[in-house]
mmCIF file of C-alpha atoms and ligand atoms in Angstrom:
data_model
loop_
_atom_site.group_PDB
_atom_site.id
_atom_site.type_symbol
_atom_site.label_atom_id
_atom_site.label_comp_id
_atom_site.label_asym_id
_atom_site.label_seq_id
_atom_site.Cartn_x
_atom_site.Cartn_y
_atom_site.Cartn_z
ATOM 1 C CA MET O 293 73.372 94.449 90.993
ATOM 2 C CA TRP O 294 70.534 96.808 90.050
ATOM 3 C CA ARG O 295 70.078 100.179 91.783
ATOM 4 C CA TYR O 296 67.231 102.659 91.615
ATOM 5 C CA ASN O 297 68.527 106.131 92.095
ATOM 6 C CA GLY O 298 65.577 108.254 91.685
ATOM 7 C CA GLY O 299 64.516 108.439 88.046
ATOM 8 C CA MET O 300 66.720 105.839 86.518
ATOM 9 C CA GLN O 301 67.362 102.008 87.164
ATOM 10 C CA MET O 302 71.211 101.635 86.755
ATOM 11 C CA TYR O 303 73.425 98.486 86.700
ATOM 12 C CA ASP O 304 76.261 98.403 88.783
ATOM 13 C CA PRO O 305 78.531 95.681 88.059
ATOM 14 C CA ILE O 306 80.460 95.533 91.336
ATOM 15 C CA GLY O 307 77.792 96.648 93.525
ATOM 16 C CA GLY O 308 77.287 92.565 94.415
ATOM 17 C CA LEU O 309 80.702 91.504 94.711
ATOM 18 C CA TYR O 310 81.187 91.532 98.402
ATOM 19 C CA GLN O 311 78.373 89.147 98.882
ATOM 20 C CA SER O 312 80.144 86.316 97.106
ATOM 21 C CA LEU O 313 83.487 87.144 97.734
ATOM 22 C CA GLY O 314 83.707 88.603 101.387
ATOM 23 C CA ASP O 315 86.646 90.337 102.751
ATOM 24 C CA ALA O 316 89.829 88.176 102.028
ATOM 25 C CA PRO O 317 90.232 88.996 98.437
ATOM 26 C CA PHE O 318 89.831 92.796 98.724
ATOM 27 C CA TYR O 319 92.750 92.554 101.778
ATOM 28 C CA LYS O 320 94.830 90.669 99.619
ATOM 29 C CA LEU O 321 94.416 92.973 96.316
ATOM 30 C CA VAL O 322 95.266 96.092 98.511
ATOM 31 C CA ASP O 323 98.446 94.148 99.863
ATOM 32 C CA GLU O 324 99.353 93.131 96.344
ATOM 33 C CA PHE O 325 98.875 96.873 95.454
ATOM 34 C CA TYR O 326 100.863 98.297 98.186
ATOM 35 C CA LYS O 327 103.656 95.995 97.682
ATOM 36 C CA ARG O 328 104.055 97.508 94.354
ATOM 37 C CA VAL O 329 103.661 100.986 95.472
ATOM 38 C CA GLU O 330 106.476 100.584 97.975
ATOM 39 C CA ASN O 331 108.728 100.339 95.135
ATOM 40 C CA GLU O 332 107.159 103.044 92.961
ATOM 41 C CA PRO O 333 109.465 106.127 92.867
ATOM 42 C CA LEU O 334 106.642 108.296 91.556
ATOM 43 C CA LEU O 335 103.974 107.379 93.951
ATOM 44 C CA ARG O 336 105.826 106.165 97.099
ATOM 45 C CA PRO O 337 106.743 109.969 98.355
ATOM 46 C CA MET O 338 103.084 110.754 98.259
ATOM 47 C CA TYR O 339 102.102 108.272 100.699
ATOM 48 C CA PRO O 340 102.873 108.157 104.594
ATOM 49 C CA ALA O 341 105.983 106.129 105.875
ATOM 50 C CA ASP O 342 103.715 103.660 107.276
ATOM 51 C CA LEU O 343 101.220 102.227 104.824
ATOM 52 C CA THR O 344 99.467 100.314 107.337
ATOM 53 C CA MET O 345 96.451 102.792 107.393
ATOM 54 C CA SER O 346 96.500 103.457 103.753
ATOM 55 C CA ARG O 347 95.952 99.639 103.358
ATOM 56 C CA GLU O 348 93.059 99.794 105.850
ATOM 57 C CA HIS O 349 91.446 102.600 104.314
ATOM 58 C CA LEU O 350 91.543 101.279 100.709
ATOM 59 C CA ALA O 351 90.447 97.852 101.640
ATOM 60 C CA LEU O 352 87.287 99.263 103.730
ATOM 61 C CA PHE O 353 86.570 101.620 101.039
ATOM 62 C CA LEU O 354 86.459 98.538 98.221
ATOM 63 C CA ILE O 355 84.536 96.433 100.656
ATOM 64 C CA GLN O 356 81.969 99.309 101.118
ATOM 65 C CA ARG O 357 81.894 100.197 97.381
ATOM 66 C CA THR O 358 81.204 96.474 96.491
ATOM 67 C CA GLY O 359 78.154 96.224 98.964
ATOM 68 C CA GLY O 360 79.866 95.025 102.208
ATOM 69 C CA PRO O 361 79.637 96.616 105.517
ATOM 70 C CA GLY O 362 80.088 100.479 105.510
ATOM 71 C CA THR O 363 82.904 100.546 107.931
ATOM 72 C CA TYR O 364 84.917 102.900 105.539
ATOM 73 C CA SER O 365 82.381 105.647 106.072
ATOM 74 C CA GLN O 366 81.600 105.101 109.745
ATOM 75 C CA LYS O 367 85.236 105.752 110.361
ATOM 76 C CA GLN O 368 85.968 108.141 107.536
ATOM 77 C CA GLY O 369 82.691 109.662 106.825
ATOM 78 C CA HIS O 370 81.530 110.443 103.099
ATOM 79 C CA PRO O 371 84.245 108.979 100.767
ATOM 80 C CA ARG O 372 84.192 112.250 98.586
ATOM 81 C CA MET O 373 87.424 110.593 96.953
ATOM 82 C CA ARG O 374 87.910 113.425 94.689
ATOM 83 C CA ALA O 375 88.455 116.188 97.450
ATOM 84 C CA ARG O 376 90.566 113.602 99.413
ATOM 85 C CA HIS O 377 92.928 113.293 96.424
ATOM 86 C CA MET O 378 93.378 117.086 96.079
ATOM 87 C CA PRO O 379 96.252 117.393 98.466
ATOM 88 C CA PHE O 380 98.182 115.166 95.986
ATOM 89 C CA LYS O 381 99.791 115.973 92.505
ATOM 90 C CA ILE O 382 97.725 113.583 90.454
ATOM 91 C CA GLY O 383 98.662 113.908 86.522
ATOM 92 C CA GLN O 384 98.381 111.581 83.769
ATOM 93 C CA LYS O 385 101.777 110.083 84.658
ATOM 94 C CA GLU O 386 100.704 109.262 88.439
ATOM 95 C CA ARG O 387 97.207 107.911 87.140
ATOM 96 C CA ASP O 388 99.027 105.812 84.753
ATOM 97 C CA ALA O 389 101.487 104.288 87.606
ATOM 98 C CA TRP O 390 98.601 103.796 90.201
ATOM 99 C CA MET O 391 96.636 101.905 87.619
ATOM 100 C CA LYS O 392 99.693 99.844 86.221
ATOM 101 C CA HIS O 393 100.205 98.668 89.743
ATOM 102 C CA MET O 394 96.510 97.976 90.727
ATOM 103 C CA THR O 395 95.970 96.134 87.127
ATOM 104 C CA ALA O 396 98.891 93.862 88.286
ATOM 105 C CA ALA O 397 97.585 93.353 91.729
ATOM 106 C CA LEU O 398 94.241 92.558 90.193
ATOM 107 C CA ASP O 399 95.957 89.784 88.145
ATOM 108 C CA SER O 400 97.708 88.275 90.993
ATOM 109 C CA VAL O 401 94.505 87.759 93.165
ATOM 110 C CA PRO O 402 92.722 84.351 91.893
ATOM 111 C CA GLU O 403 89.642 84.796 93.624
ATOM 112 C CA LEU O 404 89.321 88.187 91.599
ATOM 113 C CA ALA O 405 89.755 86.745 88.213
ATOM 114 C CA ALA O 406 85.861 85.984 87.405
ATOM 115 C CA SER O 407 85.235 89.684 88.306
ATOM 116 C CA ARG O 408 88.523 91.267 86.708
ATOM 117 C CA GLN O 409 86.839 93.092 83.957
ATOM 118 C CA PRO O 410 84.260 95.171 85.980
ATOM 119 C CA LEU O 411 86.762 95.922 88.474
ATOM 120 C CA PHE O 412 89.252 96.950 86.044
ATOM 121 C CA GLU O 413 86.781 99.120 84.422
ATOM 122 C CA PHE O 414 85.820 100.616 87.869
ATOM 123 C CA PHE O 415 89.362 101.331 88.690
ATOM 124 C CA ASP O 416 90.509 102.590 85.218
ATOM 125 C CA ASN O 417 87.651 105.137 85.289
ATOM 126 C CA PHE O 418 87.979 106.113 88.890
ATOM 127 C CA ALA O 419 91.622 106.784 88.411
ATOM 128 C CA THR O 420 91.159 109.204 85.638
ATOM 129 C CA PHE O 421 88.526 110.912 87.564
ATOM 130 C CA MET O 422 91.119 111.524 90.255
ATOM 131 C CA ILE O 423 93.342 113.614 88.072
ATOM 132 C CA ASN O 424 93.800 117.030 89.360
ATOM 133 C CA GLN O 425 96.625 118.489 87.745
ATOM 134 C CA PRO O 426 97.590 118.905 83.699
ATOM 135 C CA GLY O 427 100.313 117.214 82.196
HETATM 136 C C1 LIG Y 138 94.995 107.940 90.092
HETATM 137 C C2 LIG Y 138 96.092 107.883 91.086
HETATM 138 C C3 LIG Y 138 95.823 107.730 92.346
HETATM 139 C C4 LIG Y 138 97.003 108.232 93.552
HETATM 140 C C5 LIG Y 138 98.297 108.891 93.040
HETATM 141 C C6 LIG Y 138 96.388 108.163 94.620
HETATM 142 C C7 LIG Y 138 97.194 108.246 95.705
HETATM 143 C C8 LIG Y 138 96.612 108.508 97.116
HETATM 144 C C9 LIG Y 138 97.474 108.905 98.151
HETATM 145 C C10 LIG Y 138 98.592 109.535 98.306
HETATM 146 C C11 LIG Y 138 96.477 108.825 99.419
HETATM 147 C C12 LIG Y 138 96.737 109.010 100.918
HETATM 148 C C13 LIG Y 138 97.118 107.771 101.678
HETATM 149 C C14 LIG Y 138 96.720 107.783 102.925
HETATM 150 O O1 LIG Y 138 96.485 108.922 103.626
HETATM 151 O O2 LIG Y 138 97.322 106.868 103.805
HETATM 152 C C15 LIG Y 138 95.320 108.188 98.898
HETATM 153 C C16 LIG Y 138 94.102 107.668 99.664
HETATM 154 C C17 LIG Y 138 93.204 107.047 99.230
HETATM 155 N N1 LIG Y 138 92.988 106.669 98.115
HETATM 156 FE FE1 LIG Y 138 93.952 107.121 96.300
HETATM 157 N N2 LIG Y 138 95.120 107.590 94.481
HETATM 158 C C18 LIG Y 138 94.641 107.174 93.243
HETATM 159 C C19 LIG Y 138 93.607 106.779 92.928
HETATM 160 C C20 LIG Y 138 92.630 106.229 93.777
HETATM 161 C C21 LIG Y 138 91.713 105.011 93.219
HETATM 162 C C22 LIG Y 138 91.304 105.132 91.596
HETATM 163 C C23 LIG Y 138 90.947 104.854 94.320
HETATM 164 C C24 LIG Y 138 89.768 104.092 94.562
HETATM 165 C C25 LIG Y 138 89.310 103.293 93.614
HETATM 166 C C26 LIG Y 138 91.542 105.445 95.379
HETATM 167 C C27 LIG Y 138 91.129 105.171 96.745
HETATM 168 C C28 LIG Y 138 91.776 105.782 97.844
HETATM 169 C C29 LIG Y 138 91.298 105.748 99.098
HETATM 170 C C30 LIG Y 138 89.954 104.977 99.786
HETATM 171 C C31 LIG Y 138 91.960 106.576 100.086
HETATM 172 C C32 LIG Y 138 91.967 106.655 101.238
HETATM 173 C C33 LIG Y 138 91.314 107.964 101.657
HETATM 174 C C34 LIG Y 138 90.949 108.258 103.290
HETATM 175 O O3 LIG Y 138 92.014 108.502 104.082
HETATM 176 O O4 LIG Y 138 89.933 107.688 103.894
HETATM 177 N N3 LIG Y 138 92.597 105.924 95.229
HETATM 178 N N4 LIG Y 138 95.219 108.220 97.400
#
């Protein structure tokens, strides 16, 4: 999907996915991801005991980011993801654990197979951007 951002035309490779995929694959992805986080000792303690809202927020964020309804921002305000992650200690190890589980989740949702590469690159870059601690 092409986007105009004032000076440049930029290609956003995941910006149009929602249109063809709808909600379901994103909810599946998030379920598969949190199922893995449940058993990840490095990450599990960072998240609340009840993961219901964590699931909902990530699904709504991805739906919005891929061109679907803006429910995430209506509920949570501007994404400002880096600031939202500041309370958590995210170093290279946490980032790699997050990415390992997201990659496995991505590979477990057949509806996302055709978009695996752009989604992988989006998560890979975004996860690196969330690093806020050395080591
Ligand atoms: C790099 C490693 C990452 C770690 C360790 C991490 C950890 C966390 C934690 C502990 C929360 C709080 C959960 C809650 O309040 O329920 C959270 C929230 C969230 N994370 Fe991450 N995260 C990482 C990367 C990412 C990436 C790459 C994305 C998006 C592609 C993302 C999207 C979100 C969203 C949408 C929320 C919900 C924010 C809200 O409350 O509105 N995170 N993350």
